[in-house]
Amino acid sequence: MSNTSNFDYCVQFGIEAIREIFHLALKNEDIFPHNLPPILRDFGGHAATVQVRLLDDADDPADLSFQDEKHILFDLPIEIQIETPDAPDPELSQVTLKSTVQAPGRVASWPVDGEDQLGVEFSGISASDVQVPALTGLPALDAGRFEAALHTAYVNLPTRVFALGPNVLTIYDGTRDPALLPPNAPGDPEISATLETHDGTQYLRVSLPLHASVPSAFGFDAYGTATFWREVQQGEGTVRVLIGTEPDEETLATQIDFDTSSLAEGAVVAQLTPLLVGRLGDFGTIEEPWFDQAAAVSLLQAETAAYLQPLRFPMYTPSSGDDTVTLATPVGFLLVATETFAILMNRRTGTEADDTIPDDFRDSEDLALALSRTVLDETIAQAIADEFPGLSDSGERIETDEGDATLQSLSVTPSDPGTHDESEGHLWINGEAEVHIDCWPDPDISFDGPIFLRLETVETDTECSATFKAEMGDFDAGQSCCDVFVDLIIPIVGWIMLGVIENMIDKVGGELAEDFADAQERQMQPIPNFVVGVAELQACLEACLTSSQGLVLPGKLRIRREGLSFEDLEAGGRLPRP
Amino acid sequence: MAKKDTQPAAGKSGKKKSVKATETKPKNDEKPGSYDPPAQAKTSPLNSLTGASRVVPVLRPNTAEIITITSHRELAVRSKDIEARVAESPEFSVMFLANPVLALEAYGIKLSRELQHHVLSSLRHPPVLRKRREALEARLEEELGETAQPTTPEWMANLVFEIRKMEPRQIGKREPAYRAPLNAASIERLQKARPKGASRYGSDKRLPVRFTLQLEKPRSAIRRMDLDADVPALKKATRKPARLSVEEAWFYKDDPIVRDAVELGQIMQRGFPFRTPAEFRKLEAAETVDGFRRFIRNVRVKQVKAR
């Protein structure tokens, strides 16, 4: 484990920055279309139009959390509207389901214009990956919906008069068939229905107004009501009642009751009930789009997965700005425990299969950049070889007005806070030198001590100006010989480390100004200052921390929407005029 | 410029406040063998320093027999004993850099006054600077009729305004010109090796704040003060300052005597900073820490080989 894993550099962001970028991505219609074209579906034989909408506002905010090292779990407010124009129940012609679903997006890289960018994509998502923790808009199942369907079915019956020899059974539904004779009973009773549950099964209890004329039964002629129960079946996005199918339970057998009593009533009921039951099948099957909890969840899962699958949005889009220079592919990891998004750049060893999650070095800062120990060691070794080439042979002779010496060895070791009795991380220098003096054999000296690398930043609303300092361990450097020592070492260390930091910024996709004043102060963007099409970023580095892992530069981050906002237009007096 | 961190070491933030130590009067111009702490010792930068945590007192060598050396030849002959004694107590050897005469005494090697003078004057400056210093001292004494004390601000002010009758000048916060650091060529090479910049993301940036990074400017080391550079034209000041540092006197070096005094002051401040006995004891006890105590672990002296 290390700050940079098997890579040279690592950039880490806190989850708040990722949330901001995500919200800005959500505002981009190209990346996250909020209103998809209608999708045609079939529910229970009824053609339906499904409209999927993605929401993100104060009432229905989207959100995200880190699920594992490669997945971000998104909370996405999704609204699905199902329109079924030919639904038997007009009230069921439009159902709007709404839920804040949870869907995982995978951290991945993909090429854009020849350079790889890092972001989140959903291509591997399936319906089962989508969680629907809560749901609104689920229609309530009430008998009124079936009554309406029965009224429609009644109107469509081929006949409402059933004859068995001279016996005639007429069924009514209010005044829907005014031609019937005899007309409906006083008050024009309608077909009515209620829902009842028997032994755990839901039934529709239907009351059907009727009239029976049985001349052979002492001239029986009476109004009455048939009562029958039919099982309510739900599933696969539909609810259905097979009116023609009588339940097996005896207690739920169809009953006929007449308004007037007669000695012949029992015989009439016995004769006409089979007639009625046989004709109830003419009502057909009441079948409507219907979403119980399971069906609605299933639909939301499927439609959300279908919506997300083609989507991806960028979060880190480094670019060299030069067609001949290609930056390394950014590789992302999520540090769940500390809610940190880590971006590794410049794979040092191994292949993608060897990539491992880095340590968190961001602490509580908005962002932090890390440079690996390997890069630091290489830089130091190269600098020592360049500055003191004689070290590889018999030593490097150093001549100054104050005296001469031969440097025989020199090492510089990035060291942790707490080592060498130093509470601050430091570069530990160690070496041997032979000092040339008059009138005595040249003595040898051994030396060691810390050099601290520090960044002092002045930040205002308009300025973020950092000064990099290399400082010797605490002592009075005002004395001449120490002064030579400091003069020899510190400027070199400072320039080397400035180069190291600038190289890191260059490699992670930051931007360095082409010109800089006095060969010194240089304007730069420590990280790519755009997430393409989404956000503009601006980082301000605030410290330089040295450790055995290398260097870490924590800082602050500002994010704003890329492109012009309403406020931008207003500030520039460019709002559209009426 | 004397600088010393007196704040606790920084935590993870890495942000460490530093405070400037008092500008100090050089201590390296004492007469050889004159080890009484001077009056200014109480305000010496050494006295204001707190010991760095990792610097611990060094144990005095256990020397039963005192060896007294009175001649150069004897010093060469005894070099084997000196090497052996230092090798027996290598930890204390770092004190050679504070004051070689006092360090030898601690190892039981007592030099005659003449030899003390020889050792200190030989080590204070390399031959070229030593000769230049002697020439400047002689010329100024001849010109002024007194021993030049250019590192004493009152003496320097008196030289400029009373003896040389120069008009005071408005120096303000100006600094003298300085020569390039020792390793200017290396720095130039490192500057050239910095990555080239490029406009990678266009200029359509709306966040108003820009991040700039710069390296701390090089320290104004008196050893690099450029005596050949021209003095800028300065307006006349209304008051004569009572004190002038060597750096301030640089702005009056168009007067040849002042120039010599400035050069002498520069050389004196470039000398090896031998410590007084009081300062030596504080360094030994790690009550104060200088650059050598901080960074030098030991000094290995060698015996003079017979020719």
Short mmCIF file of C-alpha atoms in Angstrom, two decimals, chain A residues 61-301:
data_model
loop_
_atom_site.label_atom_id
_atom_site.label_comp_id
_atom_site.label_asym_id
_atom_site.label_seq_id
_atom_site.Cartn_x
_atom_site.Cartn_y
_atom_site.Cartn_z
CA PRO A 61 -32.36 15.61 -5.19
CA ALA A 62 -30.02 13.11 -6.73
CA ASP A 63 -27.11 11.95 -4.65
CA LEU A 64 -24.27 9.49 -4.64
CA SER A 65 -22.14 7.44 -2.28
CA PHE A 66 -19.13 5.23 -2.78
CA GLN A 67 -20.15 1.58 -2.89
CA ASP A 68 -16.85 -0.20 -3.40
CA GLU A 69 -13.47 0.53 -4.93
CA LYS A 70 -14.89 0.68 -8.46
CA HIS A 71 -18.56 1.57 -8.05
CA ILE A 72 -20.44 4.69 -7.14
CA LEU A 73 -23.98 4.13 -5.95
CA PHE A 74 -26.25 6.81 -7.37
CA ASP A 75 -29.53 7.88 -5.86
CA LEU A 76 -31.54 8.87 -8.90
CA PRO A 77 -35.05 10.26 -8.64
CA ILE A 78 -36.81 8.57 -11.53
CA GLU A 79 -40.36 9.15 -12.65
CA ILE A 80 -42.09 6.72 -14.98
CA GLN A 81 -45.40 7.55 -16.57
CA ILE A 82 -47.36 4.71 -18.16
CA GLU A 83 -50.14 5.64 -20.50
CA THR A 84 -52.58 2.97 -21.68
CA PRO A 85 -55.13 4.67 -23.91
CA ASP A 86 -57.36 1.62 -24.27
CA ALA A 87 -57.42 0.67 -20.63
CA PRO A 88 -60.92 -0.56 -19.71
CA ASP A 89 -60.85 1.68 -16.70
CA PRO A 90 -60.28 5.26 -17.89
CA GLU A 91 -58.74 6.07 -14.54
CA LEU A 92 -56.09 3.50 -15.21
CA SER A 93 -55.14 5.02 -18.52
CA GLN A 94 -52.25 6.92 -16.84
CA VAL A 95 -50.12 5.73 -13.96
CA THR A 96 -47.14 7.69 -12.69
CA LEU A 97 -44.63 5.76 -10.64
CA LYS A 98 -41.86 7.63 -8.87
CA SER A 99 -38.95 6.49 -6.83
CA THR A 100 -35.43 7.48 -5.92
CA VAL A 101 -33.75 4.39 -7.20
CA GLN A 102 -30.23 3.32 -6.37
CA ALA A 103 -28.06 2.28 -9.25
CA PRO A 104 -24.34 1.54 -9.35
CA GLY A 105 -22.08 3.22 -11.89
CA ARG A 106 -18.64 1.88 -12.62
CA VAL A 107 -15.53 4.04 -12.51
CA ALA A 108 -13.85 3.61 -15.87
CA SER A 109 -11.75 5.31 -18.49
CA TRP A 110 -12.56 5.80 -22.15
CA PRO A 111 -10.92 7.58 -25.04
CA VAL A 112 -12.13 10.94 -26.29
CA ASP A 113 -10.33 12.65 -29.15
CA GLY A 114 -7.28 10.48 -28.63
CA GLU A 115 -6.95 11.06 -24.89
CA ASP A 116 -8.38 8.94 -22.14
CA GLN A 117 -10.71 10.48 -19.66
CA LEU A 118 -12.02 9.08 -16.42
CA GLY A 119 -15.60 8.96 -15.35
CA VAL A 120 -18.55 6.76 -14.55
CA GLU A 121 -20.35 4.52 -16.98
CA PHE A 122 -23.35 2.23 -16.68
CA SER A 123 -22.94 -0.15 -19.59
CA GLY A 124 -22.81 -3.22 -17.36
CA ILE A 125 -25.88 -2.40 -15.35
CA SER A 126 -28.84 -4.80 -15.32
CA ALA A 127 -32.30 -4.51 -13.82
CA SER A 128 -31.29 -6.58 -10.83
CA ASP A 129 -28.54 -4.06 -10.01
CA VAL A 130 -31.13 -1.33 -9.48
CA GLN A 131 -32.59 -1.00 -6.01
CA VAL A 132 -35.98 0.61 -5.43
CA PRO A 133 -36.15 1.41 -1.75
CA ALA A 134 -39.38 3.41 -1.82
CA LEU A 135 -42.11 3.94 -4.34
CA THR A 136 -44.90 6.42 -4.85
CA GLY A 137 -47.70 6.59 -7.39
CA LEU A 138 -48.70 3.00 -6.99
CA PRO A 139 -52.44 2.89 -7.87
CA ALA A 140 -54.73 1.70 -5.13
CA LEU A 141 -56.76 -1.37 -6.02
CA ASP A 142 -60.40 -0.50 -5.35
CA ALA A 143 -63.67 -1.96 -6.50
CA GLY A 144 -64.69 1.23 -8.25
CA ARG A 145 -62.13 0.55 -10.98
CA PHE A 146 -63.78 -2.84 -11.63
CA GLU A 147 -67.23 -1.39 -11.52
CA ALA A 148 -66.21 0.99 -14.26
CA ALA A 149 -64.82 -1.89 -16.27
CA LEU A 150 -68.02 -3.89 -15.69
CA HIS A 151 -70.12 -0.97 -16.88
CA THR A 152 -68.03 -0.89 -20.07
CA ALA A 153 -68.34 -4.64 -20.49
CA TYR A 154 -72.10 -4.52 -19.90
CA VAL A 155 -72.53 -2.04 -22.70
CA ASN A 156 -70.55 -4.32 -24.98
CA LEU A 157 -72.54 -7.48 -24.16
CA PRO A 158 -74.17 -9.05 -27.25
CA THR A 159 -77.38 -9.43 -25.31
CA ARG A 160 -78.67 -8.69 -21.86
CA VAL A 161 -81.68 -10.95 -22.14
CA PHE A 162 -81.18 -14.65 -21.61
CA ALA A 163 -83.96 -17.08 -22.44
CA LEU A 164 -84.41 -20.66 -21.42
CA GLY A 165 -87.56 -21.86 -23.16
CA PRO A 166 -90.32 -19.53 -22.04
CA ASN A 167 -88.29 -18.39 -19.10
CA VAL A 168 -86.49 -15.09 -19.52
CA LEU A 169 -83.69 -13.55 -17.43
CA THR A 170 -82.87 -9.92 -18.04
CA ILE A 171 -79.84 -8.17 -16.49
CA TYR A 172 -79.56 -4.42 -15.91
CA ASP A 173 -76.98 -1.79 -15.27
CA GLY A 174 -78.80 1.42 -14.47
CA THR A 175 -80.16 2.90 -17.64
CA ARG A 176 -77.36 1.72 -19.90
CA ASP A 177 -79.87 -0.22 -21.97
CA PRO A 178 -83.13 1.75 -21.90
CA ALA A 179 -84.72 -0.54 -24.46
CA LEU A 180 -85.01 -3.46 -22.10
CA LEU A 181 -88.42 -4.71 -21.17
CA PRO A 182 -89.41 -4.71 -18.56
CA PRO A 183 -87.33 -1.68 -17.73
CA ASN A 184 -84.99 -1.72 -14.78
CA ALA A 185 -86.44 -1.76 -11.33
CA PRO A 186 -87.43 1.48 -9.70
CA GLY A 187 -84.34 3.44 -8.87
CA ASP A 188 -82.47 1.98 -11.84
CA PRO A 189 -79.97 0.00 -9.78
CA GLU A 190 -76.52 -0.41 -11.33
CA ILE A 191 -74.00 -3.14 -11.32
CA SER A 192 -71.94 -2.69 -8.18
CA ALA A 193 -68.83 -4.34 -6.91
CA THR A 194 -66.81 -4.65 -3.75
CA LEU A 195 -63.54 -6.34 -2.92
CA GLU A 196 -63.53 -9.11 -0.39
CA THR A 197 -60.90 -11.43 0.82
CA HIS A 198 -61.71 -15.08 1.53
CA ASP A 199 -59.07 -17.43 2.82
CA GLY A 200 -56.37 -15.05 1.74
CA THR A 201 -57.56 -14.67 -1.80
CA GLN A 202 -58.97 -11.45 -3.09
CA TYR A 203 -62.34 -11.62 -4.82
CA LEU A 204 -64.53 -9.15 -6.59
CA ARG A 205 -68.06 -9.39 -5.24
CA VAL A 206 -70.46 -8.22 -7.95
CA SER A 207 -74.10 -7.35 -7.55
CA LEU A 208 -76.03 -7.57 -10.80
CA PRO A 209 -79.62 -6.26 -11.04
CA LEU A 210 -81.92 -8.64 -12.87
CA HIS A 211 -85.48 -9.58 -13.66
CA ALA A 212 -86.85 -13.10 -14.01
CA SER A 213 -89.96 -14.18 -15.80
CA VAL A 214 -90.89 -17.85 -15.36
CA PRO A 215 -94.47 -18.41 -16.51
CA SER A 216 -94.49 -22.05 -15.57
CA ALA A 217 -93.74 -21.23 -11.97
CA PHE A 218 -97.06 -19.82 -11.05
CA GLY A 219 -96.40 -16.87 -13.30
CA PHE A 220 -93.21 -15.89 -11.42
CA ASP A 221 -92.20 -12.39 -12.38
CA ALA A 222 -89.83 -10.46 -10.12
CA TYR A 223 -86.85 -8.15 -9.90
CA GLY A 224 -83.86 -9.32 -8.01
CA THR A 225 -80.13 -9.31 -7.70
CA ALA A 226 -77.51 -11.81 -8.65
CA THR A 227 -74.38 -11.87 -6.48
CA PHE A 228 -71.25 -13.56 -7.70
CA TRP A 229 -67.60 -13.63 -6.65
CA ARG A 230 -64.63 -13.75 -8.99
CA GLU A 231 -61.01 -14.08 -8.10
CA VAL A 232 -58.84 -10.99 -8.66
CA GLN A 233 -55.53 -12.05 -10.25
CA GLN A 234 -52.49 -9.72 -10.27
CA GLY A 235 -49.13 -10.02 -11.96
CA GLU A 236 -46.89 -9.02 -14.85
CA GLY A 237 -48.14 -5.49 -14.91
CA THR A 238 -51.83 -6.40 -15.11
CA VAL A 239 -54.78 -7.11 -12.92
CA ARG A 240 -57.52 -9.39 -14.22
CA VAL A 241 -60.86 -10.78 -13.19
CA LEU A 242 -62.24 -13.72 -15.15
CA ILE A 243 -65.93 -13.03 -14.84
CA GLY A 244 -66.79 -16.33 -16.49
CA THR A 245 -64.92 -18.46 -14.00
CA GLU A 246 -66.83 -19.41 -10.88
CA PRO A 247 -64.76 -20.12 -7.79
CA ASP A 248 -64.72 -23.67 -6.51
CA GLU A 249 -65.67 -22.70 -2.98
CA GLU A 250 -69.38 -23.43 -2.34
CA THR A 251 -69.74 -20.36 -0.19
CA LEU A 252 -68.70 -18.22 -3.14
CA ALA A 253 -71.16 -19.73 -5.56
CA THR A 254 -73.37 -17.37 -7.51
CA GLN A 255 -76.53 -16.40 -5.69
CA ILE A 256 -79.82 -14.93 -6.92
CA ASP A 257 -82.14 -13.14 -4.59
CA PHE A 258 -85.51 -11.70 -5.56
CA ASP A 259 -87.14 -8.62 -4.20
CA THR A 260 -90.48 -10.36 -3.62
CA SER A 261 -91.00 -13.70 -1.99
CA SER A 262 -92.80 -16.51 -3.70
CA LEU A 263 -93.35 -20.17 -3.12
CA ALA A 264 -91.73 -20.77 -6.46
CA GLU A 265 -88.63 -18.73 -5.68
CA GLY A 266 -86.46 -21.69 -4.80
CA ALA A 267 -87.32 -23.51 -7.99
CA VAL A 268 -86.78 -20.40 -10.06
CA VAL A 269 -83.36 -19.75 -8.52
CA ALA A 270 -82.35 -23.34 -9.10
CA GLN A 271 -83.35 -23.11 -12.70
CA LEU A 272 -82.01 -19.70 -13.60
CA THR A 273 -78.70 -19.68 -11.71
CA PRO A 274 -77.01 -22.08 -14.14
CA LEU A 275 -78.37 -19.97 -16.97
CA LEU A 276 -76.89 -16.82 -15.51
CA VAL A 277 -73.55 -18.39 -14.63
CA GLY A 278 -73.27 -19.70 -18.16
CA ARG A 279 -73.80 -16.23 -19.60
CA LEU A 280 -71.62 -14.27 -17.24
CA GLY A 281 -68.72 -15.35 -19.39
CA ASP A 282 -70.01 -12.83 -21.90
CA PHE A 283 -68.53 -10.13 -19.67
CA GLY A 284 -65.19 -11.60 -20.62
CA THR A 285 -62.09 -10.94 -18.64
CA ILE A 286 -61.56 -7.57 -17.03
CA GLU A 287 -57.86 -6.95 -17.57
CA GLU A 288 -56.05 -3.69 -16.98
CA PRO A 289 -52.55 -2.38 -16.64
CA TRP A 290 -51.77 -2.73 -13.02
CA PHE A 291 -48.72 -2.30 -10.87
CA ASP A 292 -48.58 -3.85 -7.55
CA GLN A 293 -45.41 -3.25 -5.53
CA ALA A 294 -43.49 -6.07 -7.16
CA ALA A 295 -44.59 -5.19 -10.66
CA ALA A 296 -43.84 -1.51 -10.19
CA VAL A 297 -40.41 -2.25 -8.74
CA SER A 298 -39.69 -4.59 -11.58
CA LEU A 299 -40.77 -1.99 -14.12
CA LEU A 300 -38.69 0.72 -12.49
CA GLN A 301 -35.67 -1.55 -12.34
#
